[in-house]
């Protein structure tokens, strides 16, 4: 987590003078804020990816953070600036946490002298842990890393034997025999001397074929045996390709969850095409059972992406067929991110992390403005509101060509957002390259707006969008009737647009056929954004002109009531059952 990718920078001044300095810095540091210096405040930001800047004496910072320390891979960056702004000390998590980079950045702004004490920086050597993080390699065995690093720094160099072409810093020396190396880059099991370290590149992809109902244990056993027969390390595995219809099997899903492998599903046509392209042998059994020329080998190759090489041709147990391919290109990643309302406090840490990790961000202009702070130095692709297909296609294209991409939706990406569209596009087009997809949930308008009203969603509720851009109005009307008849609380998304101002009145007329004009209605506009408003009204006297496309309308059920500013739908705890 280099310092220029920090999610949030929090400045903790100890004195009034320190506060002035913090204010100066905060104005020039994106995603930063000033908080009072207390252990409670510091602990609430204690999370990898954040940068904590104490404007105080080192002793104060050390005493406050001491009880919070966990591990260098988990702790945030901690930097101390003296209150005259002369020294900027990188105190904790210099490399992986990004404190060195943050200290240098702050020093440039003040300007001041950065104080960096991590050895590799003193000797101007590339840090081993940062190299491993950037190339995605895993260093084994982990307990040897500290002594190994100490030797590397005192020798001032590193000899590397590469069995796989991971990029190396220019100052490291490449050797042609493994015995002469300090570091060996390989995904194979190796006998190491006591001073050697292994860097395992995560570039292997499984292709799996299996019978219906095969258990996770059987899959795991077959994979383990194939790996060990071929002396391959499980740490090098990144993903697993299989037939699309098999990717829903319980045993397969459990295996993938346990081993944390990304899933790459392929249609029979895609598999058959790859069989032909690669000149693989055709399996009569696979053809009969699933309609593809073969499964394991083409699935491994497809998952591993362009330029992949089949490392282990298929190996069979009675239930499972395993093949392994080696990738030559690192896979792209597509985060389908929900940013919540736009209020930074209503965005999840996972969403923030995804935006920080992405190099490319795609979204509707207005949503991107809400997270502007996090977008410095990224490639941005923004479009108008109705260009969803463009955005989804663009994001997918970028990810398929190997980039880390975040596609931003307001609220939750899977609720009238872009997650479904992307997955639909994939299901139509197939995976044309290796791309990992991660859906990151967000606070949806229903949650955010309900909270502002009190507790209107305490009983069964239905969500209906009044936009007929993609749904025929008859369908919308039929769903409204059904929800109204069944006495659901009803949350209306897209309630009223400039081009279709009459949708809300039509919906209201329908609801009034089933519910009394006294039914409570909560109207929340621009939750978490500038101009947030909350209105309490009733179905009979709903002020339609106050509702726009940034508004969510919540219509109570027959039991919903107002108490002061609160809209409450009773759940039945008070002795009555609803
Ligand atoms: N994916 C979004 C919904 C997109 S549909 C989510 O999960 O929230 C767009 C509709 O959501 C808007 O017309 C409005 O009805 C509602 N909405 C989105 N953000 C809102 C906000 N901040 N305040 C009130 N309603 C909002």
Short mmCIF file of C-alpha atoms in Angstrom, two decimals, residues 137-549:
data_model
loop_
_atom_site.label_atom_id
_atom_site.label_comp_id
_atom_site.label_asym_id
_atom_site.label_seq_id
_atom_site.Cartn_x
_atom_site.Cartn_y
_atom_site.Cartn_z
CA UNK A 137 4.59 -13.03 -5.38
CA UNK A 138 4.42 -14.96 -2.13
CA UNK A 139 7.65 -15.28 -0.13
CA UNK A 140 8.28 -18.69 1.43
CA UNK A 141 8.98 -19.72 4.10
CA UNK A 142 7.73 -16.58 5.87
CA UNK A 143 9.75 -17.15 9.04
CA UNK A 144 12.96 -16.74 7.06
CA UNK A 145 12.09 -13.30 5.70
CA UNK A 146 13.57 -11.12 8.52
CA UNK A 147 17.01 -12.81 8.54
CA UNK A 148 17.03 -12.98 4.74
CA UNK A 149 16.24 -9.26 4.47
CA UNK A 150 18.99 -8.42 6.96
CA UNK A 151 21.54 -10.37 4.88
CA UNK A 152 20.32 -8.76 1.65
CA UNK A 153 20.76 -5.29 3.08
CA UNK A 154 24.18 -5.94 4.59
CA UNK A 155 25.43 -7.49 1.34
CA UNK A 156 23.80 -4.66 -0.58
CA UNK A 157 22.51 -6.94 -3.31
CA UNK A 158 20.50 -9.99 -4.29
CA UNK A 159 21.13 -12.87 -6.67
CA UNK A 160 17.99 -14.20 -8.28
CA UNK A 161 17.26 -17.34 -10.24
CA UNK A 162 14.05 -17.00 -12.27
CA UNK A 163 12.04 -19.91 -13.49
CA UNK A 164 9.19 -17.54 -14.35
CA UNK A 165 9.70 -14.05 -15.83
CA UNK A 166 8.49 -11.89 -12.93
CA UNK A 167 9.93 -8.40 -13.42
CA UNK A 168 13.01 -7.73 -11.26
CA UNK A 169 14.53 -4.43 -10.08
CA UNK A 170 17.54 -3.59 -12.23
CA UNK A 171 19.99 -3.68 -9.31
CA UNK A 172 19.28 -7.33 -8.51
CA UNK A 173 21.57 -9.75 -10.28
CA UNK A 174 20.12 -12.61 -12.29
CA UNK A 175 22.00 -15.91 -12.08
CA UNK A 176 21.57 -18.98 -14.25
CA UNK A 177 21.90 -21.69 -11.62
CA UNK A 178 19.54 -22.04 -8.67
CA UNK A 179 22.38 -23.06 -6.32
CA UNK A 180 24.01 -19.67 -6.80
CA UNK A 181 20.87 -17.69 -5.99
CA UNK A 182 19.61 -16.09 -2.80
CA UNK A 183 16.10 -15.79 -4.13
CA UNK A 184 14.43 -18.32 -6.41
CA UNK A 185 11.37 -17.31 -8.44
CA UNK A 186 9.41 -20.48 -9.05
CA UNK A 187 6.03 -22.07 -8.63
CA UNK A 188 7.55 -25.51 -8.18
CA UNK A 189 8.48 -27.31 -4.99
CA UNK A 190 12.19 -26.87 -4.45
CA UNK A 191 14.79 -27.97 -1.99
CA UNK A 192 16.11 -24.73 -0.64
CA UNK A 193 19.36 -24.23 1.21
CA UNK A 194 18.88 -22.72 4.65
CA UNK A 195 19.72 -19.23 3.42
CA UNK A 196 17.48 -19.24 0.34
CA UNK A 197 14.02 -17.83 -0.09
CA UNK A 198 11.39 -18.76 -2.63
CA UNK A 199 9.20 -16.18 -4.40
CA UNK A 200 6.12 -17.92 -5.72
CA UNK A 201 4.37 -16.09 -8.58
CA UNK A 202 0.59 -16.53 -8.52
CA UNK A 203 0.24 -17.47 -12.17
CA UNK A 204 -1.27 -20.95 -12.23
CA UNK A 205 -4.85 -21.67 -13.24
CA UNK A 206 -6.70 -24.91 -12.81
CA UNK A 207 -9.13 -26.30 -15.34
CA UNK A 208 -11.62 -28.65 -13.74
CA UNK A 209 -14.12 -31.11 -15.11
CA UNK A 210 -16.19 -33.14 -12.66
CA UNK A 211 -19.35 -35.16 -12.33
CA UNK A 212 -22.51 -33.65 -10.97
CA UNK A 213 -22.63 -33.85 -7.17
CA UNK A 214 -18.86 -34.21 -6.70
CA UNK A 215 -17.89 -33.12 -3.19
CA UNK A 216 -15.45 -30.34 -2.30
CA UNK A 217 -13.23 -32.95 -0.64
CA UNK A 218 -13.01 -35.05 -3.81
CA UNK A 219 -12.10 -31.99 -5.88
CA UNK A 220 -9.55 -30.89 -3.31
CA UNK A 221 -7.96 -34.32 -3.20
CA UNK A 222 -7.69 -34.57 -6.98
CA UNK A 223 -6.17 -31.08 -7.20
CA UNK A 224 -3.74 -31.77 -4.35
CA UNK A 225 -2.58 -34.99 -5.99
CA UNK A 226 -2.10 -33.37 -9.39
CA UNK A 227 -0.12 -30.53 -7.85
CA UNK A 228 2.09 -32.82 -5.81
CA UNK A 229 2.71 -35.28 -8.69
CA UNK A 230 3.88 -32.34 -10.79
CA UNK A 231 5.72 -30.68 -7.88
CA UNK A 232 3.61 -27.53 -8.17
CA UNK A 233 2.88 -25.26 -5.22
CA UNK A 234 -0.72 -24.56 -4.27
CA UNK A 235 0.30 -20.99 -3.32
CA UNK A 236 0.84 -20.32 -7.03
CA UNK A 237 -2.81 -20.96 -7.89
CA UNK A 238 -4.87 -17.94 -8.78
CA UNK A 239 -8.06 -19.13 -10.39
CA UNK A 240 -10.04 -22.00 -11.75
CA UNK A 241 -11.85 -22.37 -15.03
CA UNK A 242 -14.72 -24.73 -15.65
CA UNK A 243 -17.88 -25.22 -17.62
CA UNK A 244 -20.41 -22.48 -16.90
CA UNK A 245 -23.13 -24.94 -15.83
CA UNK A 246 -20.76 -26.69 -13.42
CA UNK A 247 -19.69 -23.45 -11.75
CA UNK A 248 -22.88 -23.52 -9.67
CA UNK A 249 -22.22 -26.92 -8.12
CA UNK A 250 -22.12 -26.90 -4.33
CA UNK A 251 -18.92 -28.94 -4.00
CA UNK A 252 -17.10 -26.81 -6.56
CA UNK A 253 -18.18 -23.55 -4.93
CA UNK A 254 -17.12 -24.79 -1.50
CA UNK A 255 -13.72 -25.79 -2.90
CA UNK A 256 -13.23 -22.33 -4.46
CA UNK A 257 -14.29 -20.52 -1.30
CA UNK A 258 -11.94 -22.58 0.84
CA UNK A 259 -8.96 -22.14 -1.47
CA UNK A 260 -9.90 -18.52 -2.31
CA UNK A 261 -9.59 -19.12 -6.02
CA UNK A 262 -11.38 -16.87 -8.52
CA UNK A 263 -13.91 -18.64 -10.70
CA UNK A 264 -13.87 -18.39 -14.51
CA UNK A 265 -16.97 -19.95 -16.11
CA UNK A 266 -16.99 -20.80 -19.85
CA UNK A 267 -19.69 -21.90 -22.27
CA UNK A 268 -19.34 -25.19 -24.22
CA UNK A 269 -18.77 -23.12 -27.41
CA UNK A 270 -15.90 -21.15 -25.90
CA UNK A 271 -14.29 -24.34 -24.63
CA UNK A 272 -14.65 -26.06 -28.00
CA UNK A 273 -13.21 -23.05 -29.81
CA UNK A 274 -10.13 -23.10 -27.56
CA UNK A 275 -9.72 -26.83 -28.11
CA UNK A 276 -9.53 -26.20 -31.85
CA UNK A 277 -7.23 -23.18 -31.57
CA UNK A 278 -4.78 -24.98 -29.30
CA UNK A 279 -5.02 -28.28 -31.18
CA UNK A 280 -6.03 -30.13 -27.99
CA UNK A 281 -7.48 -33.60 -28.14
CA UNK A 282 -11.23 -33.98 -28.23
CA UNK A 283 -12.87 -35.93 -25.43
CA UNK A 284 -15.79 -38.05 -26.55
CA UNK A 285 -17.06 -38.32 -22.97
CA UNK A 286 -17.10 -34.53 -22.48
CA UNK A 287 -18.80 -34.07 -25.84
CA UNK A 288 -21.56 -36.46 -24.92
CA UNK A 289 -22.03 -35.25 -21.36
CA UNK A 290 -21.79 -31.48 -21.73
CA UNK A 291 -21.56 -30.66 -25.42
CA UNK A 292 -17.98 -29.33 -25.32
CA UNK A 293 -14.99 -30.89 -27.10
CA UNK A 294 -13.19 -30.98 -23.74
CA UNK A 295 -13.39 -29.15 -20.41
CA UNK A 296 -10.35 -29.20 -18.12
CA UNK A 297 -7.60 -28.29 -20.59
CA UNK A 298 -9.36 -25.50 -22.53
CA UNK A 299 -10.85 -24.13 -19.27
CA UNK A 300 -7.39 -23.86 -17.70
CA UNK A 301 -6.02 -22.14 -20.82
CA UNK A 302 -8.95 -19.75 -21.12
CA UNK A 303 -8.79 -18.81 -17.44
CA UNK A 304 -5.06 -18.15 -17.73
CA UNK A 305 -5.65 -15.75 -20.63
CA UNK A 306 -3.80 -14.85 -23.83
CA UNK A 307 -0.38 -16.42 -24.22
CA UNK A 308 -1.15 -19.12 -21.63
CA UNK A 309 0.70 -22.42 -21.74
CA UNK A 310 -0.69 -25.81 -20.76
CA UNK A 311 1.57 -26.99 -17.96
CA UNK A 312 -0.19 -30.17 -16.90
CA UNK A 313 -2.42 -31.90 -19.47
CA UNK A 314 -5.54 -33.40 -17.97
CA UNK A 315 -5.19 -35.92 -15.16
CA UNK A 316 -8.19 -38.00 -14.23
CA UNK A 317 -9.67 -39.50 -11.11
CA UNK A 318 -13.03 -41.26 -11.42
CA UNK A 319 -14.88 -38.06 -10.49
CA UNK A 320 -12.56 -35.17 -11.35
CA UNK A 321 -10.36 -34.13 -14.29
CA UNK A 322 -7.65 -31.58 -13.54
CA UNK A 323 -5.43 -29.58 -15.89
CA UNK A 324 -3.09 -26.71 -15.05
CA UNK A 325 -2.07 -23.74 -17.20
CA UNK A 326 0.51 -21.03 -16.68
CA UNK A 327 -0.44 -17.40 -17.36
CA UNK A 328 1.87 -14.92 -19.03
CA UNK A 329 -0.22 -11.87 -18.34
CA UNK A 330 -1.49 -10.72 -14.96
CA UNK A 331 -5.28 -10.82 -14.82
CA UNK A 332 -7.35 -7.70 -14.81
CA UNK A 333 -9.67 -6.97 -11.95
CA UNK A 334 -13.08 -5.41 -12.08
CA UNK A 335 -14.55 -4.08 -8.87
CA UNK A 336 -18.27 -3.40 -9.12
CA UNK A 337 -18.40 -0.83 -6.38
CA UNK A 338 -21.36 0.66 -4.54
CA UNK A 339 -20.39 3.98 -2.97
CA UNK A 340 -23.52 4.43 -0.82
CA UNK A 341 -25.17 7.83 -0.69
CA UNK A 342 -22.08 9.88 -1.37
CA UNK A 343 -21.50 10.84 2.25
CA UNK A 344 -17.97 9.52 2.97
CA UNK A 345 -19.23 8.13 6.30
CA UNK A 346 -21.76 6.04 4.41
CA UNK A 347 -19.22 4.34 2.16
CA UNK A 348 -17.82 1.01 3.31
CA UNK A 349 -14.09 0.56 3.92
CA UNK A 350 -14.17 -2.19 1.25
CA UNK A 351 -15.50 0.28 -1.34
CA UNK A 352 -12.86 2.82 -0.38
CA UNK A 353 -10.15 0.17 -0.67
CA UNK A 354 -11.38 -0.89 -4.12
CA UNK A 355 -11.30 2.72 -5.35
CA UNK A 356 -7.79 3.09 -3.99
CA UNK A 357 -6.59 -0.12 -5.61
CA UNK A 358 -8.07 0.64 -9.01
CA UNK A 359 -5.96 2.39 -11.62
CA UNK A 360 -8.99 3.08 -13.83
CA UNK A 361 -12.36 4.33 -12.62
CA UNK A 362 -15.52 4.30 -14.70
CA UNK A 363 -18.80 5.90 -13.67
CA UNK A 364 -21.54 8.43 -14.11
CA UNK A 365 -20.07 11.92 -13.73
CA UNK A 366 -22.21 12.93 -10.74
CA UNK A 367 -21.28 9.81 -8.76
CA UNK A 368 -17.61 10.29 -9.51
CA UNK A 369 -17.84 13.85 -8.16
CA UNK A 370 -19.00 12.37 -4.86
CA UNK A 371 -15.78 10.38 -4.49
CA UNK A 372 -13.48 12.89 -6.17
CA UNK A 373 -11.12 12.82 -3.21
CA UNK A 374 -10.18 9.23 -3.91
CA UNK A 375 -9.57 9.65 -7.62
CA UNK A 376 -6.30 11.58 -7.79
CA UNK A 377 -3.90 10.16 -10.38
CA UNK A 378 -6.37 7.67 -11.85
CA UNK A 379 -7.61 7.31 -15.38
CA UNK A 380 -11.22 8.38 -15.34
CA UNK A 381 -13.94 7.50 -17.80
CA UNK A 382 -17.22 9.23 -17.04
CA UNK A 383 -20.40 9.36 -19.05
CA UNK A 384 -23.91 10.77 -18.87
CA UNK A 385 -26.56 9.11 -16.75
CA UNK A 386 -28.26 6.99 -19.39
CA UNK A 387 -25.09 5.57 -20.93
CA UNK A 388 -24.98 2.52 -18.67
CA UNK A 389 -24.12 0.04 -21.42
CA UNK A 390 -21.20 2.21 -22.55
CA UNK A 391 -19.88 2.35 -19.00
CA UNK A 392 -20.22 -1.36 -18.39
CA UNK A 393 -18.61 -2.25 -21.72
CA UNK A 394 -15.79 0.19 -21.22
CA UNK A 395 -15.06 -1.10 -17.72
CA UNK A 396 -15.10 -4.69 -18.90
CA UNK A 397 -12.81 -3.92 -21.84
CA UNK A 398 -10.28 -2.22 -19.59
CA UNK A 399 -10.32 -5.08 -17.08
CA UNK A 400 -10.02 -7.68 -19.82
CA UNK A 401 -6.90 -5.96 -21.06
CA UNK A 402 -5.30 -6.40 -17.66
CA UNK A 403 -6.14 -3.21 -15.74
CA UNK A 404 -7.53 -2.85 -12.22
CA UNK A 405 -10.83 -1.11 -12.79
CA UNK A 406 -13.57 0.18 -10.51
CA UNK A 407 -17.02 0.63 -12.00
CA UNK A 408 -18.88 2.94 -9.67
CA UNK A 409 -22.59 2.75 -8.87
CA UNK A 410 -24.45 4.96 -6.42
CA UNK A 411 -25.95 3.08 -3.47
CA UNK A 412 -25.56 -0.64 -4.07
CA UNK A 413 -24.22 -1.86 -7.43
CA UNK A 414 -26.64 -4.77 -7.49
CA UNK A 415 -29.79 -2.68 -6.89
CA UNK A 416 -30.74 -0.91 -10.13
CA UNK A 417 -26.96 -0.53 -10.50
CA UNK A 418 -24.37 -1.75 -12.95
CA UNK A 419 -23.37 -5.10 -11.41
CA UNK A 420 -26.14 -6.99 -13.15
CA UNK A 421 -25.42 -5.37 -16.50
CA UNK A 422 -21.73 -6.32 -16.38
CA UNK A 423 -22.48 -9.91 -15.44
CA UNK A 424 -25.15 -10.07 -18.14
CA UNK A 425 -22.66 -8.80 -20.73
CA UNK A 426 -20.22 -11.46 -19.59
CA UNK A 427 -22.85 -14.16 -19.84
CA UNK A 428 -23.57 -13.07 -23.41
CA UNK A 429 -20.05 -12.51 -24.62
CA UNK A 430 -18.17 -15.03 -22.55
CA UNK A 431 -14.89 -14.30 -20.83
CA UNK A 432 -12.43 -13.31 -23.49
CA UNK A 433 -9.58 -12.90 -21.05
CA UNK A 434 -8.70 -13.45 -17.45
CA UNK A 435 -10.54 -11.00 -15.26
CA UNK A 436 -11.41 -11.23 -11.60
CA UNK A 437 -14.75 -9.75 -10.67
CA UNK A 438 -15.62 -8.57 -7.20
CA UNK A 439 -18.97 -7.09 -6.27
CA UNK A 440 -18.68 -4.65 -3.37
CA UNK A 441 -21.98 -3.86 -1.70
CA UNK A 442 -23.04 -0.35 -0.81
CA UNK A 443 -25.68 1.30 1.33
CA UNK A 444 -28.72 1.44 -0.93
CA UNK A 445 -31.15 4.37 -1.03
CA UNK A 446 -33.75 2.20 0.76
CA UNK A 447 -31.45 1.71 3.76
CA UNK A 448 -30.12 5.22 3.82
CA UNK A 449 -33.52 6.88 3.46
CA UNK A 450 -35.28 4.53 5.89
CA UNK A 451 -32.70 5.39 8.56
CA UNK A 452 -33.40 9.09 8.13
CA UNK A 453 -37.10 8.45 8.63
CA UNK A 454 -36.79 6.21 11.68
CA UNK A 455 -37.76 2.58 11.13
CA UNK A 456 -40.28 2.28 8.28
CA UNK A 457 -38.88 -1.01 6.91
CA UNK A 458 -39.38 -3.10 10.03
CA UNK A 459 -41.82 -5.38 8.28
CA UNK A 460 -41.98 -6.97 4.83
CA UNK A 461 -41.34 -4.43 2.13
CA UNK A 462 -41.24 -4.25 -1.64
CA UNK A 463 -39.03 -2.06 -3.78
CA UNK A 464 -40.45 -0.76 -7.05
CA UNK A 465 -38.75 1.50 -9.56
CA UNK A 466 -41.15 3.84 -11.35
CA UNK A 467 -38.81 4.28 -14.31
CA UNK A 468 -40.29 2.85 -17.49
CA UNK A 469 -37.11 3.39 -19.48
CA UNK A 470 -36.28 -0.32 -19.30
CA UNK A 471 -39.53 -1.77 -17.93
CA UNK A 472 -42.99 -1.47 -19.52
CA UNK A 473 -45.36 0.67 -17.44
CA UNK A 474 -47.89 -2.20 -17.33
CA UNK A 475 -45.37 -4.35 -15.46
CA UNK A 476 -44.64 -1.55 -13.00
CA UNK A 477 -48.34 -1.06 -12.42
CA UNK A 478 -48.98 -4.79 -11.92
CA UNK A 479 -46.18 -5.02 -9.34
CA UNK A 480 -47.43 -1.93 -7.51
CA UNK A 481 -50.90 -3.44 -7.30
CA UNK A 482 -49.58 -6.76 -6.04
CA UNK A 483 -47.41 -5.10 -3.39
CA UNK A 484 -50.21 -2.78 -2.32
CA UNK A 485 -52.70 -5.60 -2.09
CA UNK A 486 -50.34 -7.70 0.04
CA UNK A 487 -49.85 -4.74 2.41
CA UNK A 488 -46.11 -4.45 1.85
CA UNK A 489 -44.34 -1.26 2.86
CA UNK A 490 -43.39 0.11 -0.58
CA UNK A 491 -40.12 1.84 -1.41
CA UNK A 492 -40.29 3.79 -4.66
CA UNK A 493 -37.02 4.34 -6.54
CA UNK A 494 -36.86 6.65 -9.59
CA UNK A 495 -40.20 8.13 -8.47
CA UNK A 496 -40.49 11.14 -10.76
CA UNK A 497 -38.38 12.51 -13.57
CA UNK A 498 -38.60 15.72 -15.53
CA UNK A 499 -39.54 13.83 -18.66
CA UNK A 500 -42.18 11.70 -16.89
CA UNK A 501 -43.60 13.83 -14.07
CA UNK A 502 -46.87 11.87 -14.02
CA UNK A 503 -45.45 8.52 -12.85
CA UNK A 504 -45.77 9.34 -9.20
CA UNK A 505 -49.39 10.51 -9.47
CA UNK A 506 -50.30 7.37 -11.37
CA UNK A 507 -48.61 5.22 -8.73
CA UNK A 508 -50.35 7.14 -5.98
CA UNK A 509 -53.76 6.63 -7.55
CA UNK A 510 -53.14 2.88 -7.67
CA UNK A 511 -51.95 2.72 -4.06
CA UNK A 512 -54.99 4.72 -2.91
CA UNK A 513 -57.23 1.95 -4.27
CA UNK A 514 -55.77 -0.30 -1.55
CA UNK A 515 -54.62 2.02 1.23
CA UNK A 516 -56.15 4.85 3.21
CA UNK A 517 -55.26 8.47 2.34
CA UNK A 518 -53.91 8.70 5.91
CA UNK A 519 -51.14 6.15 5.18
CA UNK A 520 -47.81 7.68 6.26
CA UNK A 521 -45.34 8.47 3.49
CA UNK A 522 -41.69 9.44 4.01
CA UNK A 523 -39.92 11.42 1.31
CA UNK A 524 -36.14 11.67 1.41
CA UNK A 525 -34.27 13.75 -1.12
CA UNK A 526 -30.52 13.68 -1.75
CA UNK A 527 -29.67 11.60 1.32
CA UNK A 528 -26.04 12.14 2.27
CA UNK A 529 -25.59 14.86 -0.34
CA UNK A 530 -25.85 18.64 -0.43
CA UNK A 531 -29.46 19.69 -0.02
CA UNK A 532 -30.62 16.58 1.86
CA UNK A 533 -34.27 16.95 2.88
CA UNK A 534 -36.75 14.78 4.74
CA UNK A 535 -40.49 15.27 4.46
CA UNK A 536 -43.26 13.42 6.27
CA UNK A 537 -46.59 13.29 4.53
CA UNK A 538 -49.52 11.00 3.75
CA UNK A 539 -50.64 9.18 0.67
CA UNK A 540 -53.64 11.52 0.38
CA UNK A 541 -51.66 14.76 0.49
CA UNK A 542 -48.27 13.81 -0.93
CA UNK A 543 -46.53 16.93 -2.33
CA UNK A 544 -45.58 15.46 -5.69
CA UNK A 545 -43.83 18.59 -6.93
CA UNK A 546 -41.20 18.15 -4.19
CA UNK A 547 -40.20 14.73 -5.50
CA UNK A 548 -37.46 14.36 -8.11
CA UNK A 549 -34.99 11.75 -9.39
#
